[in-house]
């Protein structure tokens, strides 16, 4: 039986996979008391679809402005979350927000690399360990259940096959994206390390590859649509246990090459 969290925080919730996750979470068969849908500019043009969903589900969706590359923004977000979840804490953090530059090794600038790292690596790191960790710890304690799961306390970091060193020779010609690849490889290592440290608090840490998805980031030539990817990821998230701690899996639950 799938595990259902009570409180979820999702970054990059206004478009692509993030927006599809919001849709499927609120329209799913199991009720979810609270979803924190975070994005950089919720009141801008790219936030319209998310705002529309929030208007349909005002008791479930709380939209929060969050720039994961900005520590002040992270602190403000965490303060708001803490005031709303109370002693029950935060069950599930999904670090979905990310940016992509398409440059190869020779064309990628130091500025591109730093910008990508700030969002794709330091963003999840700072959000998880600096501000939201106390709320994840509180959720793990409040659950009163053994083992590890997303209904207890979990961090899911969205990675990519582009992070796989094993798979790079097969995919590099079609998709260089050096800054993105290096940042996701760093996120993989970060998650491996955090999984070892946070397991003492019964907080599960997992990496998920959503597949090659037809989104603004993935392009029109991708293999699957966002609905199929998110259906698989949410199903996988609901089935996570302690045996998956530190794992790198695709949206169907298959192990990814490191």
mmCIF file of C-alpha atoms in Angstrom:
data_model
loop_
_atom_site.group_PDB
_atom_site.id
_atom_site.type_symbol
_atom_site.label_atom_id
_atom_site.label_comp_id
_atom_site.label_asym_id
_atom_site.label_seq_id
_atom_site.Cartn_x
_atom_site.Cartn_y
_atom_site.Cartn_z
ATOM 1 C CA UNK A 1 0.000 0.000 0.000
ATOM 2 C CA UNK A 2 1.291 3.449 -0.940
ATOM 3 C CA UNK A 3 2.461 5.755 1.816
ATOM 4 C CA UNK A 4 0.686 9.134 1.930
ATOM 5 C CA UNK A 5 2.325 12.224 3.466
ATOM 6 C CA UNK A 6 0.251 14.835 5.254
ATOM 7 C CA UNK A 7 2.451 17.825 4.406
ATOM 8 C CA UNK A 8 4.504 18.318 1.226
ATOM 9 C CA UNK A 9 6.757 21.126 0.033
ATOM 10 C CA UNK A 10 7.539 21.274 -3.682
ATOM 11 C CA UNK A 11 9.973 23.704 -5.328
ATOM 12 C CA UNK A 12 9.674 24.857 -8.929
ATOM 13 C CA UNK A 13 5.910 24.306 -8.720
ATOM 14 C CA UNK A 14 4.763 26.798 -11.351
ATOM 15 C CA UNK A 15 5.673 24.982 -14.581
ATOM 16 C CA UNK A 16 6.756 21.735 -16.170
ATOM 17 C CA UNK A 17 7.088 18.741 -13.889
ATOM 18 C CA UNK A 18 6.471 20.828 -10.789
ATOM 19 C CA UNK A 19 3.098 22.092 -11.989
ATOM 20 C CA UNK A 20 2.099 18.593 -13.091
ATOM 21 C CA UNK A 21 3.026 17.306 -9.633
ATOM 22 C CA UNK A 22 0.750 19.882 -8.033
ATOM 23 C CA UNK A 23 -2.100 18.845 -10.338
ATOM 24 C CA UNK A 24 -1.735 15.140 -9.651
ATOM 25 C CA UNK A 25 -1.228 15.543 -5.912
ATOM 26 C CA UNK A 26 -4.386 17.609 -5.407
ATOM 27 C CA UNK A 27 -6.451 15.539 -7.849
ATOM 28 C CA UNK A 28 -5.281 12.181 -6.477
ATOM 29 C CA UNK A 29 -7.514 9.641 -4.751
ATOM 30 C CA UNK A 30 -5.965 10.179 -1.312
ATOM 31 C CA UNK A 31 -6.626 13.482 0.463
ATOM 32 C CA UNK A 32 -3.611 15.656 1.239
ATOM 33 C CA UNK A 33 -4.095 18.218 4.013
ATOM 34 C CA UNK A 34 -1.406 20.673 2.910
ATOM 35 C CA UNK A 35 0.819 21.280 -0.118
ATOM 36 C CA UNK A 36 3.332 24.116 -0.141
ATOM 37 C CA UNK A 37 3.813 25.038 -3.806
ATOM 38 C CA UNK A 38 6.926 27.185 -4.139
ATOM 39 C CA UNK A 39 8.327 29.167 -7.057
ATOM 40 C CA UNK A 40 10.352 32.316 -7.705
ATOM 41 C CA UNK A 41 7.588 34.563 -9.060
ATOM 42 C CA UNK A 42 4.128 33.227 -8.188
ATOM 43 C CA UNK A 43 2.469 36.527 -9.089
ATOM 44 C CA UNK A 44 4.109 36.805 -12.509
ATOM 45 C CA UNK A 45 2.896 35.488 -15.894
ATOM 46 C CA UNK A 46 4.425 32.053 -15.278
ATOM 47 C CA UNK A 47 2.513 31.700 -12.035
ATOM 48 C CA UNK A 48 -0.981 31.948 -13.538
ATOM 49 C CA UNK A 49 -1.601 28.202 -13.876
ATOM 50 C CA UNK A 50 -0.431 27.569 -10.320
ATOM 51 C CA UNK A 51 -2.587 30.391 -9.000
ATOM 52 C CA UNK A 52 -5.575 28.903 -10.816
ATOM 53 C CA UNK A 53 -4.990 25.535 -9.139
ATOM 54 C CA UNK A 54 -4.626 27.195 -5.753
ATOM 55 C CA UNK A 55 -7.934 28.986 -6.243
ATOM 56 C CA UNK A 56 -9.613 25.623 -6.890
ATOM 57 C CA UNK A 57 -7.998 24.018 -3.826
ATOM 58 C CA UNK A 58 -7.603 26.877 -1.314
ATOM 59 C CA UNK A 59 -7.652 24.577 1.712
ATOM 60 C CA UNK A 60 -4.827 22.420 0.380
ATOM 61 C CA UNK A 61 -2.440 24.546 -1.716
ATOM 62 C CA UNK A 62 -0.380 27.285 -0.105
ATOM 63 C CA UNK A 63 1.720 29.189 -2.629
ATOM 64 C CA UNK A 64 4.996 30.531 -1.259
ATOM 65 C CA UNK A 65 7.499 32.743 -3.044
ATOM 66 C CA UNK A 66 10.861 30.964 -3.015
ATOM 67 C CA UNK A 67 14.118 31.518 -4.867
ATOM 68 C CA UNK A 68 16.269 28.532 -3.891
ATOM 69 C CA UNK A 69 19.408 30.465 -4.864
ATOM 70 C CA UNK A 70 18.636 33.156 -2.272
ATOM 71 C CA UNK A 71 19.231 32.369 1.411
ATOM 72 C CA UNK A 72 16.945 35.167 2.589
ATOM 73 C CA UNK A 73 14.134 33.766 0.448
ATOM 74 C CA UNK A 74 14.766 30.273 1.859
ATOM 75 C CA UNK A 75 14.604 31.593 5.431
ATOM 76 C CA UNK A 76 11.335 33.432 4.792
ATOM 77 C CA UNK A 77 9.820 30.343 3.171
ATOM 78 C CA UNK A 78 10.846 28.080 6.050
ATOM 79 C CA UNK A 79 9.471 30.527 8.613
ATOM 80 C CA UNK A 80 6.100 30.501 6.845
ATOM 81 C CA UNK A 81 6.098 26.713 6.599
ATOM 82 C CA UNK A 82 6.986 26.333 10.273
ATOM 83 C CA UNK A 83 4.129 28.585 11.326
ATOM 84 C CA UNK A 84 1.654 26.424 9.398
ATOM 85 C CA UNK A 85 2.823 22.852 10.049
ATOM 86 C CA UNK A 86 3.332 23.272 13.797
ATOM 87 C CA UNK A 87 4.629 20.310 15.849
ATOM 88 C CA UNK A 88 3.539 17.823 13.166
ATOM 89 C CA UNK A 89 6.379 19.007 10.975
ATOM 90 C CA UNK A 90 6.970 18.535 7.252
ATOM 91 C CA UNK A 91 6.696 14.996 5.871
ATOM 92 C CA UNK A 92 8.028 15.399 2.353
ATOM 93 C CA UNK A 93 10.369 17.850 0.632
ATOM 94 C CA UNK A 94 10.629 17.546 -3.158
ATOM 95 C CA UNK A 95 13.552 19.550 -4.553
ATOM 96 C CA UNK A 96 12.396 19.971 -8.141
ATOM 97 C CA UNK A 97 13.516 23.523 -9.028
ATOM 98 C CA UNK A 98 16.434 23.622 -11.449
ATOM 99 C CA UNK A 99 18.008 25.502 -14.329
ATOM 100 C CA UNK A 100 19.702 24.330 -17.506
ATOM 101 C CA UNK A 101 22.314 25.904 -19.777
ATOM 102 C CA UNK A 102 22.920 23.983 -22.997
ATOM 103 C CA UNK A 103 26.619 24.786 -23.434
ATOM 104 C CA UNK A 104 29.337 22.195 -23.999
ATOM 105 C CA UNK A 105 32.689 22.054 -22.200
ATOM 106 C CA UNK A 106 34.276 24.816 -24.286
ATOM 107 C CA UNK A 107 31.302 27.178 -24.384
ATOM 108 C CA UNK A 108 30.210 26.922 -20.729
ATOM 109 C CA UNK A 109 31.288 30.024 -18.824
ATOM 110 C CA UNK A 110 32.291 30.194 -15.162
ATOM 111 C CA UNK A 111 29.217 32.369 -14.621
ATOM 112 C CA UNK A 112 26.958 29.681 -16.107
ATOM 113 C CA UNK A 113 28.548 27.078 -13.862
ATOM 114 C CA UNK A 114 28.188 29.188 -10.714
ATOM 115 C CA UNK A 115 24.581 30.111 -11.470
ATOM 116 C CA UNK A 116 23.714 26.470 -12.108
ATOM 117 C CA UNK A 117 25.410 25.298 -8.916
ATOM 118 C CA UNK A 118 23.665 27.947 -6.840
ATOM 119 C CA UNK A 119 20.265 26.689 -7.962
ATOM 120 C CA UNK A 120 20.763 22.965 -8.602
ATOM 121 C CA UNK A 121 23.122 22.095 -5.733
ATOM 122 C CA UNK A 122 23.262 24.796 -3.075
ATOM 123 C CA UNK A 123 19.514 25.367 -3.347
ATOM 124 C CA UNK A 124 18.527 21.849 -2.249
ATOM 125 C CA UNK A 125 21.393 21.760 0.249
ATOM 126 C CA UNK A 126 20.481 25.019 1.988
ATOM 127 C CA UNK A 127 16.747 24.390 1.884
ATOM 128 C CA UNK A 128 17.153 20.939 3.409
ATOM 129 C CA UNK A 129 19.836 21.391 6.041
ATOM 130 C CA UNK A 130 19.628 25.033 7.042
ATOM 131 C CA UNK A 131 15.940 25.724 7.335
ATOM 132 C CA UNK A 132 13.613 22.764 6.820
ATOM 133 C CA UNK A 133 15.555 20.066 8.677
ATOM 134 C CA UNK A 134 13.929 20.866 12.064
ATOM 135 C CA UNK A 135 10.488 20.440 10.494
ATOM 136 C CA UNK A 136 11.493 17.136 8.872
ATOM 137 C CA UNK A 137 12.880 15.949 12.201
ATOM 138 C CA UNK A 138 9.646 16.973 13.911
ATOM 139 C CA UNK A 139 7.608 14.997 11.383
ATOM 140 C CA UNK A 140 9.739 11.897 11.901
ATOM 141 C CA UNK A 141 9.246 12.128 15.668
ATOM 142 C CA UNK A 142 5.533 12.858 15.409
ATOM 143 C CA UNK A 143 4.809 9.906 13.127
ATOM 144 C CA UNK A 144 5.250 7.306 15.870
ATOM 145 C CA UNK A 145 5.800 4.618 13.228
ATOM 146 C CA UNK A 146 8.878 2.462 12.586
ATOM 147 C CA UNK A 147 10.964 2.522 9.419
ATOM 148 C CA UNK A 148 11.298 5.278 6.828
ATOM 149 C CA UNK A 149 8.790 6.593 4.292
ATOM 150 C CA UNK A 150 7.424 9.746 2.682
ATOM 151 C CA UNK A 151 4.568 9.761 5.182
ATOM 152 C CA UNK A 152 7.143 9.995 7.974
ATOM 153 C CA UNK A 153 9.949 12.260 6.714
ATOM 154 C CA UNK A 154 11.669 12.233 3.324
ATOM 155 C CA UNK A 155 13.699 14.378 0.947
ATOM 156 C CA UNK A 156 13.363 13.610 -2.762
ATOM 157 C CA UNK A 157 15.898 15.322 -5.023
ATOM 158 C CA UNK A 158 15.190 15.325 -8.744
ATOM 159 C CA UNK A 159 18.311 14.337 -10.621
ATOM 160 C CA UNK A 160 18.937 13.254 -14.218
ATOM 161 C CA UNK A 161 20.532 10.608 -16.391
ATOM 162 C CA UNK A 162 22.765 13.532 -17.365
ATOM 163 C CA UNK A 163 24.414 13.113 -13.957
ATOM 164 C CA UNK A 164 25.447 9.562 -14.764
ATOM 165 C CA UNK A 165 29.135 9.253 -15.590
ATOM 166 C CA UNK A 166 28.499 5.744 -16.861
ATOM 167 C CA UNK A 167 25.893 6.950 -19.364
ATOM 168 C CA UNK A 168 27.684 10.129 -20.512
ATOM 169 C CA UNK A 169 29.379 8.632 -23.628
ATOM 170 C CA UNK A 170 25.979 7.574 -24.957
ATOM 171 C CA UNK A 171 24.174 10.860 -24.373
ATOM 172 C CA UNK A 172 26.747 13.655 -24.545
ATOM 173 C CA UNK A 173 26.595 14.174 -28.305
ATOM 174 C CA UNK A 174 22.843 14.737 -28.187
ATOM 175 C CA UNK A 175 22.822 16.692 -24.922
ATOM 176 C CA UNK A 176 26.086 18.357 -23.768
ATOM 177 C CA UNK A 177 24.660 20.597 -20.990
ATOM 178 C CA UNK A 178 27.947 20.543 -19.077
ATOM 179 C CA UNK A 179 26.943 22.844 -16.220
ATOM 180 C CA UNK A 180 23.691 20.928 -15.733
ATOM 181 C CA UNK A 181 25.422 17.539 -15.856
ATOM 182 C CA UNK A 182 28.111 18.533 -13.369
ATOM 183 C CA UNK A 183 25.577 20.120 -11.003
ATOM 184 C CA UNK A 184 23.354 17.031 -11.007
ATOM 185 C CA UNK A 185 26.367 14.777 -10.428
ATOM 186 C CA UNK A 186 27.199 16.985 -7.443
ATOM 187 C CA UNK A 187 23.582 16.733 -6.248
ATOM 188 C CA UNK A 188 23.886 12.944 -6.446
ATOM 189 C CA UNK A 189 26.941 12.970 -4.183
ATOM 190 C CA UNK A 190 25.302 15.482 -1.851
ATOM 191 C CA UNK A 191 22.283 13.199 -1.510
ATOM 192 C CA UNK A 192 24.457 10.148 -0.894
ATOM 193 C CA UNK A 193 26.160 11.989 1.952
ATOM 194 C CA UNK A 194 22.985 13.448 3.440
ATOM 195 C CA UNK A 195 21.287 10.038 3.318
ATOM 196 C CA UNK A 196 23.982 8.640 5.602
ATOM 197 C CA UNK A 197 23.728 11.546 8.055
ATOM 198 C CA UNK A 198 19.954 11.975 8.167
ATOM 199 C CA UNK A 199 19.087 8.301 8.563
ATOM 200 C CA UNK A 200 19.752 8.623 12.295
ATOM 201 C CA UNK A 201 16.706 10.921 12.387
ATOM 202 C CA UNK A 202 14.681 8.468 10.285
ATOM 203 C CA UNK A 203 14.675 10.938 7.372
ATOM 204 C CA UNK A 204 14.761 9.207 4.010
ATOM 205 C CA UNK A 205 16.830 10.722 1.145
ATOM 206 C CA UNK A 206 16.373 9.615 -2.476
ATOM 207 C CA UNK A 207 17.316 10.731 -5.993
ATOM 208 C CA UNK A 208 14.764 10.408 -8.795
ATOM 209 C CA UNK A 209 15.311 10.692 -12.529
ATOM 210 C CA UNK A 210 12.001 11.778 -14.109
ATOM 211 C CA UNK A 211 12.905 10.406 -17.538
ATOM 212 C CA UNK A 212 13.435 12.479 -20.671
ATOM 213 C CA UNK A 213 10.262 14.543 -20.519
ATOM 214 C CA UNK A 214 8.591 16.846 -23.023
ATOM 215 C CA UNK A 215 8.774 20.081 -21.027
ATOM 216 C CA UNK A 216 10.306 23.496 -21.643
ATOM 217 C CA UNK A 217 13.551 22.130 -20.232
ATOM 218 C CA UNK A 218 13.391 18.687 -21.858
ATOM 219 C CA UNK A 219 12.343 19.818 -25.326
ATOM 220 C CA UNK A 220 9.780 18.537 -27.822
ATOM 221 C CA UNK A 221 11.817 15.488 -28.890
ATOM 222 C CA UNK A 222 11.717 13.874 -25.452
ATOM 223 C CA UNK A 223 10.413 10.348 -24.860
ATOM 224 C CA UNK A 224 7.470 10.874 -22.502
ATOM 225 C CA UNK A 225 5.054 13.580 -21.411
ATOM 226 C CA UNK A 226 4.955 15.156 -17.975
ATOM 227 C CA UNK A 227 1.793 13.301 -16.965
ATOM 228 C CA UNK A 228 3.425 9.891 -17.445
ATOM 229 C CA UNK A 229 6.617 10.958 -15.686
ATOM 230 C CA UNK A 230 4.833 12.418 -12.673
ATOM 231 C CA UNK A 231 2.460 9.466 -12.346
ATOM 232 C CA UNK A 232 5.500 7.201 -12.130
ATOM 233 C CA UNK A 233 7.412 9.425 -9.717
ATOM 234 C CA UNK A 234 4.494 9.877 -7.336
ATOM 235 C CA UNK A 235 3.839 6.145 -7.368
ATOM 236 C CA UNK A 236 7.521 5.550 -6.632
ATOM 237 C CA UNK A 237 7.623 8.164 -3.865
ATOM 238 C CA UNK A 238 4.640 6.525 -2.196
ATOM 239 C CA UNK A 239 6.408 3.150 -2.149
ATOM 240 C CA UNK A 240 9.724 4.339 -0.684
ATOM 241 C CA UNK A 241 11.106 2.596 2.400
ATOM 242 C CA UNK A 242 14.406 2.532 4.262
ATOM 243 C CA UNK A 243 15.816 0.121 1.660
ATOM 244 C CA UNK A 244 15.736 2.994 -0.851
ATOM 245 C CA UNK A 245 17.700 5.423 1.323
ATOM 246 C CA UNK A 246 20.451 7.023 -0.785
ATOM 247 C CA UNK A 247 19.260 5.311 -3.983
ATOM 248 C CA UNK A 248 19.268 6.803 -7.511
ATOM 249 C CA UNK A 249 16.117 5.586 -9.283
ATOM 250 C CA UNK A 250 14.145 6.460 -12.400
ATOM 251 C CA UNK A 251 10.444 7.313 -12.473
ATOM 252 C CA UNK A 252 9.597 3.613 -12.839
ATOM 253 C CA UNK A 253 11.663 2.662 -9.806
ATOM 254 C CA UNK A 254 14.567 1.154 -11.752
ATOM 255 C CA UNK A 255 18.124 1.790 -10.457
ATOM 256 C CA UNK A 256 20.070 4.413 -12.421
ATOM 257 C CA UNK A 257 23.787 4.051 -13.246
ATOM 258 C CA UNK A 258 25.995 6.388 -11.237
#
